[in-house]
Coordinates of C-alpha atoms in Angstrom, one line a residue:
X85 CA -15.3 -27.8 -18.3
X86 CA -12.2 -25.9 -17.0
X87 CA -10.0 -27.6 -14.2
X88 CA -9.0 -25.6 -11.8
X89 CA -6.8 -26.1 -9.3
X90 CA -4.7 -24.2 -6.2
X91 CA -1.3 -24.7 -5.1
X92 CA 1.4 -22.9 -3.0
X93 CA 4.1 -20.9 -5.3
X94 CA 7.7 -21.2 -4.5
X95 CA 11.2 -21.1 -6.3
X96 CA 10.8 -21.3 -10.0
X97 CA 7.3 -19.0 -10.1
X98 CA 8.5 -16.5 -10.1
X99 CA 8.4 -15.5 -14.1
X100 CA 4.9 -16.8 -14.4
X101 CA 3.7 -14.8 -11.0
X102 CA 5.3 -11.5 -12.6
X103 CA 3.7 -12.0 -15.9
X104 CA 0.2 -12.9 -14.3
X105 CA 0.0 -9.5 -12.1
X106 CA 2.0 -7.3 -14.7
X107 CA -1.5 -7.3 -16.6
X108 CA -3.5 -5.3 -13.9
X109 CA -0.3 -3.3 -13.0
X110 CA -2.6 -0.7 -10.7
X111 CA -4.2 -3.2 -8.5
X112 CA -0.7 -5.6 -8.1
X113 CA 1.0 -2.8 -7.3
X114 CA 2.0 -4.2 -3.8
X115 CA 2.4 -7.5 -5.2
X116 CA 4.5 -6.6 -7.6
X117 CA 6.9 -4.4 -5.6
X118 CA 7.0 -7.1 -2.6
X119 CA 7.7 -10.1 -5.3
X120 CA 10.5 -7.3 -6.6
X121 CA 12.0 -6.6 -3.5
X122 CA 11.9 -9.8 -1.0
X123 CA 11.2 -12.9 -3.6
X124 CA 8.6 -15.5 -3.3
X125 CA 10.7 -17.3 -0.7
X126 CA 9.1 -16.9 2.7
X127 CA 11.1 -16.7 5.5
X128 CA 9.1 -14.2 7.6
X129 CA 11.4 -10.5 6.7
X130 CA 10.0 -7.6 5.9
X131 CA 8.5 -7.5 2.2
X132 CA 8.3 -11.7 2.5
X133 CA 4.9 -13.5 2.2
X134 CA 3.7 -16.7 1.3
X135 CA 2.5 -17.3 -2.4
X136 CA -0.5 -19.0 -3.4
X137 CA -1.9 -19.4 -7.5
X138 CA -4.6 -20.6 -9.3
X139 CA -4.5 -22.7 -11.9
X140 CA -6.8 -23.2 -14.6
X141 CA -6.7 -25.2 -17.3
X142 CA -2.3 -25.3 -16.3
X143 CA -2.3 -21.5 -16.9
X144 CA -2.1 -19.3 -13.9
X145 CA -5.7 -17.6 -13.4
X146 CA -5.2 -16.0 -9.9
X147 CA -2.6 -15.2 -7.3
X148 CA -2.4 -13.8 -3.7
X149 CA -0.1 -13.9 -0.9
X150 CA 0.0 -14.1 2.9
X151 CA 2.8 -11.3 3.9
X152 CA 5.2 -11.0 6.9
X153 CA 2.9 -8.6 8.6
X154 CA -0.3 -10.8 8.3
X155 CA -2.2 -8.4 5.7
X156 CA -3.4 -11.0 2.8
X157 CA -3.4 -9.4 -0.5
X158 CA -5.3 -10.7 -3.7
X159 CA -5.4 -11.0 -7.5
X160 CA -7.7 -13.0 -8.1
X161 CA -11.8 -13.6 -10.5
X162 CA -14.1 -13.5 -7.7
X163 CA -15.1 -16.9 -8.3
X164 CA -12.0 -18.3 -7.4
X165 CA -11.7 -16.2 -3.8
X166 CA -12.2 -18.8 -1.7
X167 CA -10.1 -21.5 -3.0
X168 CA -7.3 -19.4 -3.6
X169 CA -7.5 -17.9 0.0
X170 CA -7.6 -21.1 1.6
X171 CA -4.6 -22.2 -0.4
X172 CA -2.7 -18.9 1.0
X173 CA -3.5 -19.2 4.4
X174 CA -2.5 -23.0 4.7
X175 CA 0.9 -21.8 2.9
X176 CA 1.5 -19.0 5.2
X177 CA 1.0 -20.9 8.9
X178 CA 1.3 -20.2 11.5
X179 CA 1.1 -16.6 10.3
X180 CA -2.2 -15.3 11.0
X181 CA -4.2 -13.0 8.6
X182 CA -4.9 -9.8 9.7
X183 CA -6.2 -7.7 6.8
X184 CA -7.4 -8.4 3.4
X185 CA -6.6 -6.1 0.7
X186 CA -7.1 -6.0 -3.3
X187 CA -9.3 -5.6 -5.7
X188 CA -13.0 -4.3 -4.2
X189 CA -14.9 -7.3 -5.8
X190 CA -11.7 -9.5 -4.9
X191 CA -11.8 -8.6 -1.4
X192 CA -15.5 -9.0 -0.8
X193 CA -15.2 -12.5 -2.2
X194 CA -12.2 -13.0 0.3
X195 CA -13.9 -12.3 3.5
X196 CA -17.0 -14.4 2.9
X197 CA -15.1 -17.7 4.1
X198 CA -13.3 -18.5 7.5
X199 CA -11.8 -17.2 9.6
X200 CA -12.9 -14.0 8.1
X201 CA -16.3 -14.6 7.9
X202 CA -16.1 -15.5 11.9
X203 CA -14.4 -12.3 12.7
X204 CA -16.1 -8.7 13.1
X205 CA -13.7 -5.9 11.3
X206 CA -12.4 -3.1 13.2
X207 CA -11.7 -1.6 9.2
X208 CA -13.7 -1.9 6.3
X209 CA -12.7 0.6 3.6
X210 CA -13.4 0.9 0.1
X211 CA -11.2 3.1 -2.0
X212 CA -10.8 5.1 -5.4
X213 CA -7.8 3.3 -6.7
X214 CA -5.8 6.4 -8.7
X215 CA -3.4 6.9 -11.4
X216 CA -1.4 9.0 -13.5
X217 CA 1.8 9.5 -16.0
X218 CA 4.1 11.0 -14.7
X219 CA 4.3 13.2 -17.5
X220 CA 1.7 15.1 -16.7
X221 CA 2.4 15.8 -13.3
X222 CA 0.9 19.5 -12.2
X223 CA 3.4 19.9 -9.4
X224 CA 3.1 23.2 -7.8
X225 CA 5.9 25.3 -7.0
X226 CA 7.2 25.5 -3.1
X227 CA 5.2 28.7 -2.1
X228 CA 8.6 30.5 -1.1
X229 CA 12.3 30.4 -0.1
X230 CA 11.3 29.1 3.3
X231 CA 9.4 26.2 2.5
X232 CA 11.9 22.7 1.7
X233 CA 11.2 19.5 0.7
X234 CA 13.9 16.9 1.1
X235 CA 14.4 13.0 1.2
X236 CA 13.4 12.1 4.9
X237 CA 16.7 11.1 7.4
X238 CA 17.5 9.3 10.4
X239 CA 17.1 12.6 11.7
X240 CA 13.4 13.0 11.1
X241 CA 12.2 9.8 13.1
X242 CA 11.6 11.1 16.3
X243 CA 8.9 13.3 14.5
X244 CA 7.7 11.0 12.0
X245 CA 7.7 7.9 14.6
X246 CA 4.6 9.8 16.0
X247 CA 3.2 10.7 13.0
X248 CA 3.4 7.5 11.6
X249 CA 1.4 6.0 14.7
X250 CA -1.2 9.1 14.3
X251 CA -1.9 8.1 10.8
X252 CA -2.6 4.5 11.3
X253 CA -4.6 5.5 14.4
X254 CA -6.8 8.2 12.3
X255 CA -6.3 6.2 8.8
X256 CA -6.4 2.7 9.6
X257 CA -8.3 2.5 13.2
X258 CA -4.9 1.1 14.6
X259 CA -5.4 0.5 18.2
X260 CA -4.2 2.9 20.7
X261 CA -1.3 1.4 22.8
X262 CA 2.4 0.3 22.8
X263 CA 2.5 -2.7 20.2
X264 CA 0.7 -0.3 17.7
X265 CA 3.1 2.7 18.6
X266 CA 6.2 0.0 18.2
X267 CA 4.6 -1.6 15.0
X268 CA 3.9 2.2 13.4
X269 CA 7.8 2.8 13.8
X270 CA 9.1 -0.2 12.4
X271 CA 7.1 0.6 9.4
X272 CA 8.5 4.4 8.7
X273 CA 11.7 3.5 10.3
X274 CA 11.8 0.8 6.6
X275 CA 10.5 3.5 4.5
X276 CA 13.2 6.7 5.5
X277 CA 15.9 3.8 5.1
X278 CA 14.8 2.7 1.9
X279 CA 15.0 6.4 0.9
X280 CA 11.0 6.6 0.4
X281 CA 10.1 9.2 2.7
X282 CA 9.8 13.3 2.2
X283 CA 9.3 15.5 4.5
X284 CA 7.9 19.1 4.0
X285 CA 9.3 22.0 6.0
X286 CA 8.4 25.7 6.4
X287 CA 11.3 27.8 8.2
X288 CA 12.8 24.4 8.5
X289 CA 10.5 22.8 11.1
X290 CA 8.2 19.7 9.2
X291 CA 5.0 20.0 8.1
X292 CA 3.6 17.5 6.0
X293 CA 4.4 14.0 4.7
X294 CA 4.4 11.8 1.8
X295 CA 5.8 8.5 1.2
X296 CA 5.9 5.9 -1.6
X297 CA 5.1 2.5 0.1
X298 CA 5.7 0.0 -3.0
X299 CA 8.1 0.8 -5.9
X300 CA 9.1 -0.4 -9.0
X301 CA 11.8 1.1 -12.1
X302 CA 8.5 2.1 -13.9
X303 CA 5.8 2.7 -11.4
X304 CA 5.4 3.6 -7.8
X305 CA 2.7 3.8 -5.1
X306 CA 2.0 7.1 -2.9
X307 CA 1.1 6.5 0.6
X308 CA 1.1 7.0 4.2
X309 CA 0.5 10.7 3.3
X310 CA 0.2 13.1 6.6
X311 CA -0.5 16.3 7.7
X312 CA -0.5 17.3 11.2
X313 CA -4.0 18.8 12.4
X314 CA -2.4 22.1 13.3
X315 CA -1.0 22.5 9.5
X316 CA -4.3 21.1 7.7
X317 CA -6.3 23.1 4.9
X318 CA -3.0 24.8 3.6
X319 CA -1.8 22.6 0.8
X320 CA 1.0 21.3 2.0
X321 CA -0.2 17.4 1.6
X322 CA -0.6 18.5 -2.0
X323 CA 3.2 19.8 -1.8
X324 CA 4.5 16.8 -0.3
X325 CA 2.9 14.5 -2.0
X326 CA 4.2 16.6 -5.7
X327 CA 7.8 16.4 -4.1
X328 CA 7.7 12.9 -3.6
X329 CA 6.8 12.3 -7.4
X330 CA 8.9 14.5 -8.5
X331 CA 11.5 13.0 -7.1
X332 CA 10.2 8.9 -8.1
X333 CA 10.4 10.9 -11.8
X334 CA 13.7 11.7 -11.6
X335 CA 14.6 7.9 -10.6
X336 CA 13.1 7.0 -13.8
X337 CA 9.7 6.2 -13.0
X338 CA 6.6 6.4 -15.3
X339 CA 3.3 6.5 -13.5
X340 CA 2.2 6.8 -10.1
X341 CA -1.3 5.6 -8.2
X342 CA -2.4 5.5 -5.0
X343 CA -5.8 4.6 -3.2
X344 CA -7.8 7.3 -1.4
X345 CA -11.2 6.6 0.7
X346 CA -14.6 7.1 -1.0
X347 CA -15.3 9.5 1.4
X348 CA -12.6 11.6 1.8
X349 CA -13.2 13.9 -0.7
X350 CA -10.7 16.6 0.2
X351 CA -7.8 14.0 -0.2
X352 CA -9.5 13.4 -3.8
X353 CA -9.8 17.2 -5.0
X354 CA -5.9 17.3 -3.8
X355 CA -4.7 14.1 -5.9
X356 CA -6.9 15.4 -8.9
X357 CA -5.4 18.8 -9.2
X358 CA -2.1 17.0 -9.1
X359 CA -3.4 15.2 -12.1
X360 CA -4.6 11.8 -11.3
X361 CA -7.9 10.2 -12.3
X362 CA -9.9 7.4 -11.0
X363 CA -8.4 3.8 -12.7
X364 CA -10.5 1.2 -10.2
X365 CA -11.4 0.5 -6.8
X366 CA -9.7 -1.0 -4.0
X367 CA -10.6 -2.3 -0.3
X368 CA -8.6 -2.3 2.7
X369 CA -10.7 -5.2 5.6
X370 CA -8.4 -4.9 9.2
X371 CA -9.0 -7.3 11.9

């Protein structure tokens, strides 16, 4: 009979955490790239969350963490969901979970117990989780000599501030209002610091958007892509969304994923003409 067991992760984890979620690499990506970037200490900044593992046997079986911002991601069998959750929420109070995201299977397991079981979602998404070498990027060529695409700078935020909030808002079912508009900037305001951010210009006024919103030296995520509804059906998410590989290639990166919506089918034929092919699933549940 195995033993398992759950416990909070802290200081000296680390190594075993890495190892654990380096062996689904797509579906950790934001795992990973937090672990990477903040550590396993949680002391409520940006990229910080508090780690939870299970244990079976003594051998770590499952992880997930409770992050600064309240969404609650997972790596973790099914069967050991609601254990493991628990664990993570009791690590991370008083913070309070306000998404679940992971693994399809994973996530479904997750919100069968409380509080998220009490809760009605105002999100429930499944995705096509994507990937691709680098390599074999298919970028297409900037249509002409007045079409740029550049490393987003403090200069772009008064446009991208409302792009950001229209994109959560259409994307994510944000609420409308000032806490989401405030919340939406913090979160590109991060991104165009961190040098993650490219912006698409024809004639030199923006167009488009594409961001990468988890990195690591070999592998990065695409996200928080965005075209304005005025510049739609035009290619120019495809562009942006080539530039900003391009550019995670030149860094020294490897492969790139990203997670797209069952449904959205022109996001889909985009990201498959730049080369990438369904590796998994994903869900995104927002409270």
């Amino acid at each position: 009979m195995t033993d398992t067991t759950y416990r909070a992760l802290g200081a000296g984890d680390e190594a075993a955490l890495e190892a654990f979620l380096a062996r689904t690499p797509e579906s950790s990506m934001f795992l990973r790239a937090n672990l990477a970037k903040a550590g396993i200490v949680d002391e409520g900044a940006p990229f910080q969350g508090a780690y939870a593992g299970a244990f079976q046997d003594g051998r770590l079986a499952g992880a997930a963490a409770l992050y600064w911002n309240g969404n609650l991601m997972v790596q973790c069998p099914p069967a050991l969901a609601a254990g493991l959750v628990g664990e993570t929420l009791a690590a991370g109070l008083p913070r309070a979970a306000t998404g679940v995201i992971g693994p399809a299977a994973q996530v479904e397991a997750a919100i069968q117990i409380p509080p998220f079981s009490l809760r009605r979602a105002r999100l429930a998404a499944r995705q096509d989780l994507l990937g691709m070498s680098l390599d074999a990027l298919a970028a297409p060529a900037l249509p002409g000599p007045g079409f740029t695409l550049d490393a987003a700078t403090a200069d772009d935020l008064p446009v991208l501030r409302e792009w950001r909030y229209a994109y959560c808002r259409e994307v994510l079912s944000w609420p409308e209002g000032e806490p989401a508009r405030r919340k939406a900037a913090e979160e590109i305001e991060r991104t165009v610091a961190d040098g993650d951010g490219y912006v698409l210009r024809v004639g030199g006024a923006p167009v488009a958007y594409a961001g990468i919103n988890a990195r690591l030296p070999e592998m990065v995520q695409i996200g928080g892509v965005y075209v304005p509804p005025a510049e739609r059906d035009q290619g120019y998410g495809r562009l942006a969304t080539a530039g900003a590989m391009n550019a995670a290639k030149a860094r020294g990166a490897r492969r790139a994923i990203l997670f797209t919506g069952l449904e959205n089918a022109a996001a889909k034929f985009c990201y498959e003409g730049l080369g990438f092919r369904v590796v998994g699933d994903y869900a995104i549940v927002l409270y």
